[in-house]
Amino acid sequence: MSEHTVSAYEEELRVLAGKIAEMGGLAEILVADAVKALTRGDLALAKRVIPEDRRLDQMQREIEDAAILVIARRQPMASDLREVVSFLRIANDLERIGDLAKNIAKRVIAIDGQMISKKLTVGLDHMAEIALQQLNSVLDAYGNKDDALALEVRLGDDEIDALYTSLFRELLTYMMEDPRNISQCTHLLFCAKNLERIGDHATNVAETVHYVITGEMMDPDRPKADTTSLERVALPG
Amino acid sequence: MADVALATRDVPTPEFQTVRTPDPHPRPTKVKADNVKVFYGQKQALNGVSIDIPVKSVTAFIGPSGCGKSTFLRCLNRMNDTIDGCRVEGEILLDNRDIYDASLDVVELRARVGMVFQKPNPFPKSIFDNVAYGPKIHGLARSKAELEEIVVSSLQKASLFNEVKDRLHEPGTGLSGGQQQRLCIARTIAVSPDVILMDEPCSALDPIATAKVEELIDELRENFTIVIVTHSMQQAARVSQRTAFFHLGTLVEEGPTDHVFTNPSERRTQDYITGRFG
């Protein structure tokens, strides 16, 4: 696309897009580190993740301020308007992703770095891997204005949901086997839920990317594979 | 005449198909233009513009200077007739009647299709007489009382009455710019037109006077079909239901205003409204 006649406007949009990319990179690192801390029981790493989240919060506020100024100053129209709306929305999703990563790190500290079984670690690891890949792809889709990739990310969220459902069942089984597992398993359940939520935020970003490119909102009905809200547990005895 | 027409055929006319987005709830057409071409001498100013203007709604014409939007607007009440060497081809129907038909009375047409200009241009007469002038010459009032009624109701419709009711016999030129423009609008609606054409009606007004005129336009569309030419994209977005974008004498795109300003179909529209034209 050709450039704006007003070069300062062009620059403002460019700086904002750059900040979103920077925020995306930081969010990815936070999620990856939080999961690494969890699967390896690395308390020191978990403690480093927690304060990092503040940087994301700070960046989100900066992006919001700058985007609001662009609206006030330039009254963006058409593709520019959609772009500015996307800055606000994506910064918000990335900030939430940071919060969820921080929450995982906090739980690593709460369970004192212990992992109860290799099998669970594998499940969480796998979930984290897909969530990170979704996040990575959607940031690429945003950077390269790739609608097809955004659509792919949106459909890919099913896999995270399905994994979450199976981890949920597995954790319940552990808890029923031995009540001493309940405390740890509950933390792990929340970690899994956080990863599932990170996937949802990646999906939100995918929908925003689709809107930026096409000007159309995505069909709100998306097949959901997280069925844990319908799950019933038969207590033993 | 035929010779001139043949000679001007040499002017290259880029074949361009206007991109059209229909309304989700289409309104009946008030003015229908079909393949309208305008020539100033040898120079072609408008390349075959076709558009349906819906009744009782606001249609905005936008585009850079010299794109033909004002030229096209002036075709709609045959104002171009007054320009030497100007020739109009094609067909414009008002309520299915050809306005360029030889049997049509141009004076009557201009009463049905009123116009408001960029600079407020009240007559050097009293406020009352400014509004009474049209109904008088068109014989719309049978008595003095009836004339007064028309003047008062027109000033009320133009949201000006309360500001001027105590000085109706003072000169119209003594009003502020914004009031003068609303006086011109009152003068236009005094003859009960069907269509009101507005050529940048707010570009000489301050933001508050502009807001008052925009508020007025919104009220007027209940009873009138309005076509407005504006350089302010924000104004077009605020006041109109449909927007038409002109560029280099062609109608590039027309569609619902919400669509044109959030997701235009044509690249040139996009570039223009986002400030990328160069």
Tab-separated table of N, CA and C in Angstrom, chain B residues 177-255:
chain	number	residue	atom	x	y	z
B	177	GLY	N	-22.204	33.865	10.054
B	177	GLY	CA	-22.042	32.973	8.899
B	177	GLY	C	-22.916	31.737	8.983
B	178	GLY	N	-22.920	31.118	10.163
B	178	GLY	CA	-23.702	29.891	10.341
B	178	GLY	C	-25.190	30.162	10.226
B	179	GLN	N	-25.606	31.328	10.789
B	179	GLN	CA	-27.022	31.685	10.692
B	179	GLN	C	-27.392	31.997	9.241
B	180	GLN	N	-26.492	32.681	8.548
B	180	GLN	CA	-26.741	32.985	7.130
B	180	GLN	C	-26.939	31.700	6.327
B	181	GLN	N	-26.108	30.680	6.640
B	181	GLN	CA	-26.231	29.432	5.889
B	181	GLN	C	-27.563	28.764	6.191
B	182	ARG	N	-27.985	28.824	7.453
B	182	ARG	CA	-29.287	28.229	7.782
B	182	ARG	C	-30.415	29.049	7.166
B	183	LEU	N	-30.179	30.386	7.010
B	183	LEU	CA	-31.175	31.215	6.313
B	183	LEU	C	-31.288	30.764	4.851
B	184	CYS	N	-30.141	30.465	4.236
B	184	CYS	CA	-30.164	29.994	2.844
B	184	CYS	C	-30.892	28.652	2.737
B	185	ILE	N	-30.714	27.810	3.769
B	185	ILE	CA	-31.418	26.525	3.762
B	185	ILE	C	-32.924	26.768	3.921
B	186	ALA	N	-33.282	27.723	4.808
B	186	ALA	CA	-34.706	28.067	4.981
B	186	ALA	C	-35.277	28.581	3.665
B	187	ARG	N	-34.498	29.409	2.972
B	187	ARG	CA	-34.933	29.965	1.689
B	187	ARG	C	-35.170	28.842	0.674
B	188	THR	N	-34.275	27.834	0.728
B	188	THR	CA	-34.397	26.718	-0.210
B	188	THR	C	-35.642	25.888	0.085
B	189	ILE	N	-35.887	25.607	1.373
B	189	ILE	CA	-37.023	24.727	1.674
B	189	ILE	C	-38.357	25.463	1.643
B	190	ALA	N	-38.322	26.820	1.556
B	190	ALA	CA	-39.578	27.593	1.535
B	190	ALA	C	-40.421	27.262	0.304
B	191	VAL	N	-39.773	26.853	-0.779
B	191	VAL	CA	-40.531	26.542	-2.003
B	191	VAL	C	-40.875	25.052	-2.081
B	192	SER	N	-40.753	24.348	-0.934
B	192	SER	CA	-41.084	22.916	-0.839
B	192	SER	C	-40.445	22.075	-1.946
B	193	PRO	N	-39.131	22.056	-1.987
B	193	PRO	CA	-38.479	21.243	-3.020
B	193	PRO	C	-38.583	19.763	-2.665
B	194	ASP	N	-38.257	18.894	-3.634
B	194	ASP	CA	-38.160	17.457	-3.360
B	194	ASP	C	-36.719	17.116	-2.985
B	195	VAL	N	-35.824	17.796	-3.682
B	195	VAL	CA	-34.403	17.473	-3.549
B	195	VAL	C	-33.646	18.735	-3.141
B	196	ILE	N	-32.696	18.585	-2.206
B	196	ILE	CA	-31.834	19.724	-1.858
B	196	ILE	C	-30.390	19.337	-2.178
B	197	LEU	N	-29.758	20.154	-3.007
B	197	LEU	CA	-28.351	19.928	-3.330
B	197	LEU	C	-27.519	20.851	-2.457
B	198	MET	N	-26.469	20.329	-1.869
B	198	MET	CA	-25.621	21.169	-1.026
B	198	MET	C	-24.176	21.031	-1.487
B	199	ASP	N	-23.601	22.172	-1.877
B	199	ASP	CA	-22.234	22.143	-2.372
B	199	ASP	C	-21.309	22.672	-1.276
B	200	GLU	N	-20.691	21.788	-0.543
B	200	GLU	CA	-19.828	22.146	0.595
B	200	GLU	C	-20.474	23.183	1.504
B	201	PRO	N	-21.618	22.861	2.078
B	201	PRO	CA	-22.379	23.876	2.810
B	201	PRO	C	-21.716	24.328	4.103
B	202	CYS	N	-20.727	23.601	4.589
B	202	CYS	CA	-20.140	23.951	5.885
B	202	CYS	C	-18.700	24.404	5.792
B	203	SER	N	-18.147	24.484	4.597
B	203	SER	CA	-16.703	24.731	4.542
B	203	SER	C	-16.341	26.148	4.954
B	204	ALA	N	-17.341	27.057	5.005
B	204	ALA	CA	-17.020	28.414	5.463
B	204	ALA	C	-17.479	28.638	6.904
B	205	LEU	N	-17.872	27.563	7.589
B	205	LEU	CA	-18.447	27.717	8.933
B	205	LEU	C	-17.524	27.170	10.014
B	206	ASP	N	-17.691	27.709	11.228
B	206	ASP	CA	-16.910	27.186	12.345
B	206	ASP	C	-17.525	25.864	12.828
B	207	PRO	N	-16.813	25.123	13.691
B	207	PRO	CA	-17.296	23.780	14.061
B	207	PRO	C	-18.687	23.765	14.682
B	208	ILE	N	-19.034	24.804	15.453
B	208	ILE	CA	-20.350	24.798	16.101
B	208	ILE	C	-21.448	25.046	15.073
B	209	ALA	N	-21.215	26.021	14.194
B	209	ALA	CA	-22.182	26.276	13.126
B	209	ALA	C	-22.294	25.047	12.222
B	210	THR	N	-21.159	24.376	11.998
B	210	THR	CA	-21.158	23.154	11.193
B	210	THR	C	-22.020	22.088	11.850
B	211	ALA	N	-21.848	21.923	13.174
B	211	ALA	CA	-22.627	20.917	13.888
B	211	ALA	C	-24.117	21.216	13.770
B	212	LYS	N	-24.472	22.505	13.826
B	212	LYS	CA	-25.893	22.865	13.728
B	212	LYS	C	-26.436	22.524	12.344
B	213	VAL	N	-25.639	22.810	11.309
B	213	VAL	CA	-26.094	22.488	9.948
B	213	VAL	C	-26.201	20.970	9.774
B	214	GLU	N	-25.240	20.237	10.349
B	214	GLU	CA	-25.285	18.776	10.223
B	214	GLU	C	-26.516	18.205	10.937
B	215	GLU	N	-26.795	18.759	12.107
B	215	GLU	CA	-27.989	18.348	12.847
B	215	GLU	C	-29.240	18.607	11.999
B	216	LEU	N	-29.218	19.777	11.341
B	216	LEU	CA	-30.340	20.165	10.482
B	216	LEU	C	-30.486	19.197	9.296
B	217	ILE	N	-29.368	18.859	8.690
B	217	ILE	CA	-29.404	17.926	7.546
B	217	ILE	C	-30.053	16.619	7.974
B	218	ASP	N	-29.683	16.177	9.180
B	218	ASP	CA	-30.236	14.924	9.689
B	218	ASP	C	-31.757	15.011	9.856
B	219	GLU	N	-32.231	16.199	10.277
B	219	GLU	CA	-33.679	16.374	10.427
B	219	GLU	C	-34.364	16.482	9.069
B	220	LEU	N	-33.703	17.188	8.146
B	220	LEU	CA	-34.324	17.440	6.849
B	220	LEU	C	-34.529	16.162	6.035
B	221	ARG	N	-33.720	15.143	6.297
B	221	ARG	CA	-33.849	13.970	5.437
B	221	ARG	C	-35.142	13.192	5.677
B	222	GLU	N	-35.869	13.577	6.710
B	222	GLU	CA	-37.198	12.966	6.884
B	222	GLU	C	-38.125	13.374	5.757
B	223	ASN	N	-37.919	14.588	5.247
B	223	ASN	CA	-38.842	15.115	4.237
B	223	ASN	C	-38.221	15.364	2.867
B	224	PHE	N	-36.888	15.412	2.823
B	224	PHE	CA	-36.254	15.777	1.559
B	224	PHE	C	-35.193	14.751	1.169
B	225	THR	N	-34.945	14.712	-0.128
B	225	THR	CA	-33.817	13.930	-0.627
B	225	THR	C	-32.634	14.891	-0.698
B	226	ILE	N	-31.535	14.539	-0.051
B	226	ILE	CA	-30.413	15.474	0.042
B	226	ILE	C	-29.169	14.893	-0.621
B	227	VAL	N	-28.530	15.735	-1.415
B	227	VAL	CA	-27.246	15.348	-1.996
B	227	VAL	C	-26.233	16.389	-1.547
B	228	ILE	N	-25.145	15.942	-0.941
B	228	ILE	CA	-24.178	16.888	-0.398
B	228	ILE	C	-22.781	16.593	-0.946
B	229	VAL	N	-22.130	17.655	-1.395
B	229	VAL	CA	-20.737	17.537	-1.806
B	229	VAL	C	-19.908	18.049	-0.638
B	230	THR	N	-18.929	17.301	-0.203
B	230	THR	CA	-18.127	17.764	0.928
B	230	THR	C	-16.684	17.311	0.796
B	231	HIS	N	-15.797	18.167	1.284
B	231	HIS	CA	-14.383	17.797	1.315
B	231	HIS	C	-14.020	17.152	2.642
B	232	SER	N	-14.941	17.249	3.587
B	232	SER	CA	-14.652	16.655	4.887
B	232	SER	C	-15.180	15.227	4.908
B	233	MET	N	-14.239	14.297	4.945
B	233	MET	CA	-14.607	12.886	4.959
B	233	MET	C	-15.419	12.553	6.196
B	234	GLN	N	-15.008	13.184	7.314
B	234	GLN	CA	-15.720	12.925	8.556
B	234	GLN	C	-17.160	13.401	8.432
B	235	GLN	N	-17.341	14.545	7.758
B	235	GLN	CA	-18.702	15.035	7.589
B	235	GLN	C	-19.522	14.062	6.734
B	236	ALA	N	-18.946	13.598	5.649
B	236	ALA	CA	-19.656	12.628	4.806
B	236	ALA	C	-20.020	11.401	5.635
B	237	ALA	N	-19.081	10.952	6.454
B	237	ALA	CA	-19.329	9.757	7.270
B	237	ALA	C	-20.434	10.019	8.294
B	238	ARG	N	-20.478	11.261	8.794
B	238	ARG	CA	-21.470	11.571	9.825
B	238	ARG	C	-22.870	11.749	9.274
B	239	VAL	N	-22.993	12.488	8.171
B	239	VAL	CA	-24.345	12.895	7.776
B	239	VAL	C	-25.012	12.004	6.723
B	240	SER	N	-24.231	11.216	5.983
B	240	SER	CA	-24.854	10.550	4.832
B	240	SER	C	-25.181	9.093	5.090
B	241	GLN	N	-26.111	8.598	4.286
B	241	GLN	CA	-26.429	7.168	4.325
B	241	GLN	C	-25.726	6.434	3.186
B	242	ARG	N	-25.556	7.156	2.069
B	242	ARG	CA	-24.774	6.572	0.978
B	242	ARG	C	-23.673	7.539	0.576
B	243	THR	N	-22.564	6.986	0.126
B	243	THR	CA	-21.435	7.813	-0.284
B	243	THR	C	-20.987	7.407	-1.677
B	244	ALA	N	-20.704	8.428	-2.500
B	244	ALA	CA	-20.191	8.170	-3.847
B	244	ALA	C	-18.830	8.832	-3.960
B	245	PHE	N	-17.837	8.071	-4.413
B	245	PHE	CA	-16.482	8.616	-4.543
B	245	PHE	C	-16.152	8.855	-6.013
B	246	PHE	N	-15.806	10.098	-6.336
B	246	PHE	CA	-15.449	10.488	-7.706
B	246	PHE	C	-13.942	10.693	-7.793
B	247	HIS	N	-13.406	10.308	-8.951
B	247	HIS	CA	-11.995	10.597	-9.190
B	247	HIS	C	-11.778	10.752	-10.686
B	248	LEU	N	-11.111	11.838	-11.088
B	248	LEU	CA	-10.811	12.117	-12.487
B	248	LEU	C	-12.025	11.958	-13.399
B	249	GLY	N	-13.141	12.498	-12.954
B	249	GLY	CA	-14.330	12.505	-13.798
B	249	GLY	C	-15.096	11.207	-13.857
B	250	THR	N	-14.676	10.211	-13.068
B	250	THR	CA	-15.450	8.966	-13.036
B	250	THR	C	-15.997	8.741	-11.635
B	251	LEU	N	-17.119	8.056	-11.602
B	251	LEU	CA	-17.662	7.615	-10.328
B	251	LEU	C	-16.990	6.279	-10.030
B	252	VAL	N	-16.094	6.297	-9.063
B	252	VAL	CA	-15.281	5.110	-8.797
B	252	VAL	C	-16.078	4.081	-7.994
B	253	GLU	N	-16.712	4.553	-6.937
B	253	GLU	CA	-17.404	3.616	-6.056
B	253	GLU	C	-18.581	4.306	-5.407
B	254	GLU	N	-19.659	3.577	-5.240
B	254	GLU	CA	-20.762	4.103	-4.433
B	254	GLU	C	-21.353	2.966	-3.625
B	255	GLY	N	-21.720	3.304	-2.381
B	255	GLY	CA	-22.259	2.265	-1.514
B	255	GLY	C	-22.720	2.859	-0.202
